Amino acid sequence: MGRTRYIIGALLAVLVVAPLNAQAPTGAVRGRIVDEATQQPLAGVQVSIASRGALTRDDGAYLITNVPVGTYNLRTTMIGYAEATQSVTISAGETAVVNLALTVQVIGLGEIVATGYGHQRAGDITGSVKQVNSTDFNTGTIVSPQTLIQGKVAGVQVVDNNEPGGGLDIRIRGATSVNANSNPLYVIDGQPIGTGAGGGIATNGRDALNFLNPEDIASITVLKDASAAAIYGANAANGVVIITTKHGQGGPHLYYSGTVSASSITKLPDVLNAAQFRAAVQQYASGRDTLLLNANTDWFSQIDRTGYGQEHNLALSGSGETNDYRLSMGYMQQQGIIKASSTDRVSLGVKYDQRLFSDAFNFTLNVKGSQAKDRLVPGGVIGNAASMAPTQPVLDPTSATGYWDWTTTNASPSNPLATADLAKSNATTYRSVGNIQAGYAFPFLPGLKANVNLGYDVGKMSRQDFVPNDLAAEIRQRHGMLSLTNNTEAHSVLETYLTYATPLSRIPGRIDVTGGYSYTGQHSNNTWYTGTGLNSNLLGQNGIASADNVTNGEDITDYKLISFFGRLNYNIGDRYLLAATVRHDGSSRFGAGNQWGTFPSVALAWRLSNEPFLADVTALSDLKLRASWATTGNQAFEDYRQYSTYTYSDALTEYQFGQQFVTTIRPSAVDPNIHWESTKSWDVGLDYGFLDQRFSGAIDWYVKNTDDLIFNVPVAAGTNLSNYVYTNIGSMKNTGVEFSLNAKLLDGGNDGLSWTADFTASHNTNELTSINPTKSVSQILTGGISGGVGNNVEVLQPGSPINSFFVYKQLYDASGKPIEGSYADLNGDGVINDLDRRPFHDPAPKWIVGHSSYFNYHKFDLSFTLRAYLGNYVYNNVASSLGAYQNLTGSGMPANLDASVLKTGFVVPQYYSDYYVENASFLRMDNITLGYAFTYHGQPLRVYGTVQSAFTITGYNGVDPTAGLNGIDNNIYPRSRTFTAGLSVRF
């Protein structure tokens, strides 16, 4: 607490710098400032009258007291907006009301951007921040909100798993951790929410933001550099994504939007057809051709389909002089392109703003809730579609299930359609996120405001996985399986803070100070049941009570994060800008002596374009040089890793005394000294604008060094109670550059042709710089693959990017054909073994390039987004596991082969050959939208059509060149091309 007292004392000292300038009150003036075009409130507008002044709050409101009696001109000042004046008569003891709408003068610089615990003008920001508004979002069938900004923000990688409502990851300027969570912090209307292992709501493997209706979102702001995100402390180790939802305005108005869509698979694994398969069996599996039947089955055509979807959204919106409101309801239903997969979501939203006591007091209520029902593809469906023999039929009227299948072995591919139709994998998630924000502007000191944010994030998740005991694969193995999980979590936030913003009189410039306290708590209760050897093949309402082997249990966890934070923004003449932040975090995930961490940041900016020596350069509208340094911490790993926990043994690990088996209790492995990961970041950036911001953008260079990385590392036998333990053991470095350009290439007015284009490019280099040698660990294998037992094809090794592929160098003959089992002897010892495997490329793209164009002509609009990854690699595990003739002669029945075997001729699988590490660079047209806006019976309408994943250009031979963050293509859910037709109308 000693550090906390110093922080609070420093903040109070800054507050004293500004004089009160008190004088006898005579009258006052209040009002609200909005953008003329959008009617959105403007924060940070300088309003002055008779030598008195104030800055508008987040809701655009201002109040100026102690104004002498008389008639004066009230003036507004804000970069990016034309000055507005209005004559006002001040009477003794009365409050005049003046509301003004400002006109944009210079595009971009005056835009209000959401930042931590407040808003700033874009021109005042000292860090690397990018805001994407709803008019620039990606369009089409959007299930997860993160997809709205895919390809829109330099340095941001968005990776989904293609399944409707499925998991989705964001990386901002690369990964900063190995075992801890590397996803950013999401803040929705001021409410920080958790995202998994870092202390958030569990999501049944679904997307963390799946509860949020994309139609409710007004803007998404990405805080990329650590100085911009540092106000959120440990939660912001991987960057911050701030989501602001729409609020009421005008009206009342009723809005409706709806879409219908159809999706189809863009690419499937390339496997042998029936004729090729028969020929392969006859040549390489002599005698087994008698097992083949006369069918000609395309197994993928049995499990894929056209996925139809629909979405409907209603919103009631309105505003008054002192309040505004928005009520919304949405329904979304989307079939997957693989049978048995779908997502259905019902969402509700309420947003209400109220201003009281002459706008001195304001509060905002935000509540969002949803119910999502997901059907997931049962395990083995996609893999069996690739490996099931194409010569076998789909149906068999004589079998118990009606489906044909192998029945004579334990290791055969199974009928994928039977699994898709008879097995079940269902998940239901209830989620609600909400908060109340209140602020009070103290009358005795204009500019001083107290703020409170009280929020919650609660969820109840259940999942049911069922495989009937009469499915052929189960008859051969477990004889049926039922798994039930239920998870209830509650995430609570309490934040209180003071803000003070005022022009200075004794020294030049103005200050904006924030200081406060934050508490985050989470409680989780997880129960599970797994039974195998079922005594029924029917799934009852409450599951199956009788099974031969049963395991069940319950986990209860609690987590707390307590923080003190402060920030100072100092602006001198809109030329010299300073932002300093410090946050003191205490996490329950660490033991005594390691719980607290202090994370400071400082950022400087110099707006050269406002300097007198550039006054004559009329073409230059903005030129701002930025530099920042910050330290952030990461504690986003599983709970209770600092304590020994105890687990009961199962039926396979009991201890035998004579004829009796005794259940044991075993402690977990633990390092009690585990402590914060720490990332030090440097950023140098240049914001530029020309011709009144007709051309604008930014260039950034950054370095991020992460120390004390938390690894789940192997330990020597006998030194701990497990083969692995979580501990701090290494360091990592990310270095990168970013470039963005927004260009208004054509401006044809309301009826002419207009064209606006965005370009982004980012390059990131990742390197694991060290693994602590005192731990006797020089490399850690990772990246498990299908095929063999315990095979890993990736490595964590100093000097290489994390998760680099760890493979042999394949040798080729004179015709360019790979020589089976022939690899380079890289260490020259005359023996080919694991010492000759080396790090070889990595899954992360070296460059991410994006381009968006927006055209308008009369009532038509056309937009599209292109995205490219350059230098990313994927391990084609479908080819490596199915690309060998040995699959025809194994212990099971003959399994189909990947078509790559026709080129390689491999008889035995070559899992560690770099032949299967493919360059997966690609160019993808993410979406194309054509719309037409018109008026019908006085109501504005817009109809549009969108194509998502219109085309992909790549040299990768597998299903999808993105293939997740780890770059292993192991029967992943295929990507779809979606056609959407939509309508929006306002009443």
GROMACS .gro file of C-alpha atoms in nm, residues 291-525:
model
  235
  291LEU     CA    1  -1.265  -5.659  -4.850
  292LEU     CA    2  -1.371  -5.393  -5.095
  293LEU     CA    3  -1.728  -5.365  -5.214
  294ASN     CA    4  -1.861  -5.219  -5.536
  295ALA     CA    5  -1.978  -4.880  -5.413
  296ASN     CA    6  -1.846  -4.547  -5.539
  297THR     CA    7  -1.894  -4.325  -5.235
  298ASP     CA    8  -1.784  -3.969  -5.190
  299TRP     CA    9  -1.794  -3.958  -4.810
  300PHE     CA   10  -1.760  -3.582  -4.792
  301SER     CA   11  -2.070  -3.542  -5.005
  302GLN     CA   12  -2.253  -3.748  -4.741
  303ILE     CA   13  -2.169  -3.512  -4.455
  304ASP     CA   14  -2.154  -3.170  -4.619
  305ARG     CA   15  -2.449  -2.954  -4.716
  306THR     CA   16  -2.559  -2.605  -4.808
  307GLY     CA   17  -2.582  -2.419  -4.479
  308TYR     CA   18  -2.881  -2.187  -4.473
  309GLY     CA   19  -2.910  -1.902  -4.228
  310GLN     CA   20  -3.130  -1.615  -4.126
  311GLU     CA   21  -3.096  -1.314  -3.898
  312HIS     CA   22  -3.351  -1.060  -3.774
  313ASN     CA   23  -3.287  -0.752  -3.562
  314LEU     CA   24  -3.526  -0.497  -3.412
  315ALA     CA   25  -3.427  -0.182  -3.226
  316LEU     CA   26  -3.631   0.098  -3.069
  317SER     CA   27  -3.426   0.415  -3.031
  318GLY     CA   28  -3.499   0.764  -2.908
  319SER     CA   29  -3.367   1.060  -2.712
  320GLY     CA   30  -3.484   1.363  -2.519
  321GLU     CA   31  -3.319   1.673  -2.380
  322THR     CA   32  -3.182   1.488  -2.078
  323ASN     CA   33  -3.190   1.121  -2.175
  324ASP     CA   34  -3.167   0.869  -2.456
  325TYR     CA   35  -3.247   0.502  -2.487
  326ARG     CA   36  -3.210   0.203  -2.718
  327LEU     CA   37  -3.380  -0.135  -2.686
  328SER     CA   38  -3.275  -0.413  -2.921
  329MET     CA   39  -3.358  -0.775  -2.991
  330GLY     CA   40  -3.190  -1.011  -3.232
  331TYR     CA   41  -3.233  -1.364  -3.359
  332MET     CA   42  -2.968  -1.546  -3.558
  333GLN     CA   43  -2.979  -1.901  -3.692
  334GLN     CA   44  -2.697  -2.048  -3.900
  335GLN     CA   45  -2.656  -2.403  -4.024
  336GLY     CA   46  -2.305  -2.536  -4.060
  337ILE     CA   47  -2.175  -2.669  -4.390
  338ILE     CA   48  -2.105  -2.998  -4.211
  339LYS     CA   49  -2.411  -3.189  -4.099
  340ALA     CA   50  -2.485  -3.180  -3.726
  341SER     CA   51  -2.335  -2.833  -3.683
  342SER     CA   52  -2.535  -2.517  -3.629
  343THR     CA   53  -2.579  -2.221  -3.399
  344ASP     CA   54  -2.895  -2.043  -3.283
  345ARG     CA   55  -2.879  -1.723  -3.080
  346VAL     CA   56  -3.137  -1.494  -2.924
  347SER     CA   57  -2.998  -1.167  -2.793
  348LEU     CA   58  -3.141  -0.871  -2.603
  349GLY     CA   59  -2.988  -0.532  -2.530
  350VAL     CA   60  -3.081  -0.226  -2.327
  351LYS     CA   61  -2.892   0.102  -2.317
  352TYR     CA   62  -3.023   0.402  -2.124
  353ASP     CA   63  -2.853   0.738  -2.055
  354GLN     CA   64  -2.988   0.992  -1.808
  355ARG     CA   65  -2.859   1.339  -1.718
  356LEU     CA   66  -2.982   1.515  -1.403
  357PHE     CA   67  -2.924   1.829  -1.197
  358SER     CA   68  -2.839   2.054  -1.489
  359ASP     CA   69  -2.625   1.775  -1.635
  360ALA     CA   70  -2.406   1.766  -1.325
  361PHE     CA   71  -2.502   1.402  -1.266
  362ASN     CA   72  -2.530   1.137  -1.534
  363PHE     CA   73  -2.565   0.763  -1.538
  364THR     CA   74  -2.573   0.497  -1.808
  365LEU     CA   75  -2.729   0.153  -1.787
  366ASN     CA   76  -2.604  -0.119  -2.025
  367VAL     CA   77  -2.749  -0.470  -2.018
  368LYS     CA   78  -2.694  -0.742  -2.278
  369GLY     CA   79  -2.805  -1.101  -2.265
  370SER     CA   80  -2.823  -1.399  -2.493
  371GLN     CA   81  -2.909  -1.763  -2.522
  372ALA     CA   82  -2.698  -1.961  -2.767
  373LYS     CA   83  -2.770  -2.319  -2.865
  374ASP     CA   84  -2.494  -2.489  -3.058
  375ARG     CA   85  -2.468  -2.824  -3.228
  376LEU     CA   86  -2.109  -2.926  -3.277
  377VAL     CA   87  -1.965  -3.181  -3.514
  378PRO     CA   88  -1.914  -3.506  -3.318
  379GLY     CA   89  -1.556  -3.619  -3.296
  380GLY     CA   90  -1.424  -3.821  -3.588
  381VAL     CA   91  -1.678  -3.711  -3.851
  382ILE     CA   92  -1.441  -3.506  -4.067
  383GLY     CA   93  -1.143  -3.736  -4.016
  384ASN     CA   94  -1.344  -4.047  -4.103
  385ALA     CA   95  -1.483  -3.880  -4.415
  386ALA     CA   96  -1.123  -3.845  -4.533
  387SER     CA   97  -1.012  -4.198  -4.440
  388MET     CA   98  -1.320  -4.418  -4.492
  389ALA     CA   99  -1.284  -4.646  -4.796
  390PRO     CA  100  -1.474  -4.495  -5.093
  391THR     CA  101  -1.562  -4.846  -5.213
  392GLN     CA  102  -1.798  -4.915  -4.924
  393PRO     CA  103  -2.171  -4.827  -4.923
  394VAL     CA  104  -2.338  -4.573  -4.695
  395LEU     CA  105  -2.637  -4.778  -4.579
  396ASP     CA  106  -2.695  -5.139  -4.469
  397PRO     CA  107  -3.056  -5.234  -4.393
  398THR     CA  108  -2.938  -5.545  -4.206
  399SER     CA  109  -2.735  -5.356  -3.944
  400ALA     CA  110  -2.876  -5.240  -3.610
  401THR     CA  111  -2.833  -4.875  -3.706
  402GLY     CA  112  -2.914  -4.899  -4.076
  403TYR     CA  113  -2.566  -4.776  -4.169
  404TRP     CA  114  -2.291  -4.986  -4.326
  405ASP     CA  115  -1.966  -5.006  -4.126
  406TRP     CA  116  -1.666  -5.225  -4.056
  407THR     CA  117  -1.724  -5.450  -3.755
  408THR     CA  118  -1.413  -5.671  -3.729
  409THR     CA  119  -1.135  -5.454  -3.591
  410ASN     CA  120  -1.047  -5.196  -3.330
  411ALA     CA  121  -0.863  -4.956  -3.558
  412SER     CA  122  -1.077  -4.900  -3.866
  413PRO     CA  123  -1.222  -4.581  -4.008
  414SER     CA  124  -1.594  -4.552  -3.932
  415ASN     CA  125  -1.895  -4.444  -4.133
  416PRO     CA  126  -1.887  -4.062  -4.089
  417LEU     CA  127  -2.256  -4.018  -4.173
  418ALA     CA  128  -2.356  -4.269  -3.903
  419THR     CA  129  -2.156  -4.070  -3.647
  420ALA     CA  130  -2.298  -3.739  -3.767
  421ASP     CA  131  -2.658  -3.869  -3.750
  422LEU     CA  132  -2.646  -4.082  -3.434
  423ALA     CA  133  -2.388  -3.915  -3.209
  424LYS     CA  134  -2.475  -3.586  -3.043
  425SER     CA  135  -2.266  -3.293  -2.929
  426ASN     CA  136  -2.482  -3.007  -2.802
  427ALA     CA  137  -2.402  -2.696  -2.602
  428THR     CA  138  -2.626  -2.433  -2.448
  429THR     CA  139  -2.490  -2.107  -2.315
  430TYR     CA  140  -2.671  -1.833  -2.125
  431ARG     CA  141  -2.472  -1.515  -2.095
  432SER     CA  142  -2.540  -1.167  -1.964
  433VAL     CA  143  -2.307  -0.870  -1.940
  434GLY     CA  144  -2.404  -0.537  -1.796
  435ASN     CA  145  -2.296  -0.236  -1.599
  436ILE     CA  146  -2.407   0.089  -1.448
  437GLN     CA  147  -2.182   0.390  -1.496
  438ALA     CA  148  -2.243   0.707  -1.299
  439GLY     CA  149  -2.062   1.040  -1.295
  440TYR     CA  150  -2.097   1.354  -1.088
  441ALA     CA  151  -1.937   1.687  -1.182
  442PHE     CA  152  -1.848   1.876  -0.865
  443PRO     CA  153  -1.982   2.233  -0.872
  444PHE     CA  154  -1.706   2.375  -0.652
  445LEU     CA  155  -1.431   2.283  -0.901
  446PRO     CA  156  -1.529   2.286  -1.271
  447GLY     CA  157  -1.368   1.996  -1.451
  448LEU     CA  158  -1.357   1.762  -1.149
  449LYS     CA  159  -1.576   1.456  -1.183
  450ALA     CA  160  -1.630   1.140  -0.979
  451ASN     CA  161  -1.706   0.821  -1.169
  452VAL     CA  162  -1.830   0.477  -1.069
  453ASN     CA  163  -1.857   0.165  -1.284
  454LEU     CA  164  -2.032  -0.139  -1.138
  455GLY     CA  165  -2.051  -0.433  -1.374
  456TYR     CA  166  -2.109  -0.804  -1.407
  457ASP     CA  167  -2.049  -1.086  -1.653
  458VAL     CA  168  -2.236  -1.407  -1.572
  459GLY     CA  169  -2.275  -1.724  -1.769
  460LYS     CA  170  -2.423  -2.069  -1.739
  461MET     CA  171  -2.295  -2.329  -1.980
  462SER     CA  172  -2.391  -2.691  -2.032
  463ARG     CA  173  -2.257  -2.940  -2.284
  464GLN     CA  174  -2.367  -3.291  -2.369
  465ASP     CA  175  -2.166  -3.536  -2.581
  466PHE     CA  176  -2.326  -3.872  -2.655
  467VAL     CA  177  -2.221  -4.170  -2.864
  468PRO     CA  178  -2.473  -4.460  -2.871
  469ASN     CA  179  -2.351  -4.807  -2.784
  470ASP     CA  180  -2.475  -4.959  -3.111
  471LEU     CA  181  -2.259  -4.736  -3.331
  472ALA     CA  182  -2.006  -4.963  -3.499
  473ALA     CA  183  -1.705  -4.773  -3.374
  474GLU     CA  184  -1.837  -4.801  -3.017
  475ILE     CA  185  -1.905  -5.172  -3.049
  476ARG     CA  186  -1.537  -5.208  -3.131
  477GLN     CA  187  -1.414  -4.979  -2.849
  478ARG     CA  188  -1.597  -4.812  -2.558
  479HIS     CA  189  -1.951  -4.944  -2.617
  480GLY     CA  190  -2.105  -4.600  -2.592
  481MET     CA  191  -2.012  -4.279  -2.417
  482LEU     CA  192  -2.193  -3.997  -2.241
  483SER     CA  193  -2.022  -3.680  -2.119
  484LEU     CA  194  -2.205  -3.403  -1.932
  485THR     CA  195  -2.049  -3.076  -1.819
  486ASN     CA  196  -2.209  -2.781  -1.644
  487ASN     CA  197  -2.030  -2.457  -1.568
  488THR     CA  198  -2.161  -2.152  -1.385
  489GLU     CA  199  -1.941  -1.845  -1.361
  490ALA     CA  200  -1.984  -1.494  -1.225
  491HIS     CA  201  -1.742  -1.213  -1.308
  492SER     CA  202  -1.784  -0.883  -1.119
  493VAL     CA  203  -1.617  -0.545  -1.156
  494LEU     CA  204  -1.617  -0.236  -0.934
  495GLU     CA  205  -1.426   0.071  -1.049
  496THR     CA  206  -1.422   0.413  -0.891
  497TYR     CA  207  -1.213   0.698  -1.023
  498LEU     CA  208  -1.179   1.076  -1.036
  499THR     CA  209  -1.114   1.276  -1.351
  500TYR     CA  210  -1.009   1.637  -1.368
  501ALA     CA  211  -0.975   1.833  -1.692
  502THR     CA  212  -0.903   2.204  -1.713
  503PRO     CA  213  -0.705   2.466  -1.900
  504LEU     CA  214  -0.410   2.596  -1.699
  505SER     CA  215  -0.355   2.964  -1.632
  506ARG     CA  216  -0.017   2.989  -1.455
  507ILE     CA  217   0.153   2.756  -1.701
  508PRO     CA  218   0.059   2.692  -2.065
  509GLY     CA  219  -0.166   2.410  -2.180
  510ARG     CA  220  -0.439   2.196  -2.029
  511ILE     CA  221  -0.440   1.880  -1.820
  512ASP     CA  222  -0.660   1.576  -1.792
  513VAL     CA  223  -0.597   1.364  -1.483
  514THR     CA  224  -0.750   1.028  -1.392
  515GLY     CA  225  -0.695   0.829  -1.073
  516GLY     CA  226  -0.886   0.537  -0.930
  517TYR     CA  227  -0.936   0.189  -0.794
  518SER     CA  228  -1.053  -0.131  -0.962
  519TYR     CA  229  -1.171  -0.463  -0.822
  520THR     CA  230  -1.233  -0.773  -1.034
  521GLY     CA  231  -1.362  -1.098  -0.891
  522GLN     CA  232  -1.461  -1.429  -1.042
  523HIS     CA  233  -1.628  -1.738  -0.906
  524SER     CA  234  -1.658  -2.058  -1.107
  525ASN     CA  235  -1.833  -2.388  -1.040
   0.00000   0.00000   0.00000
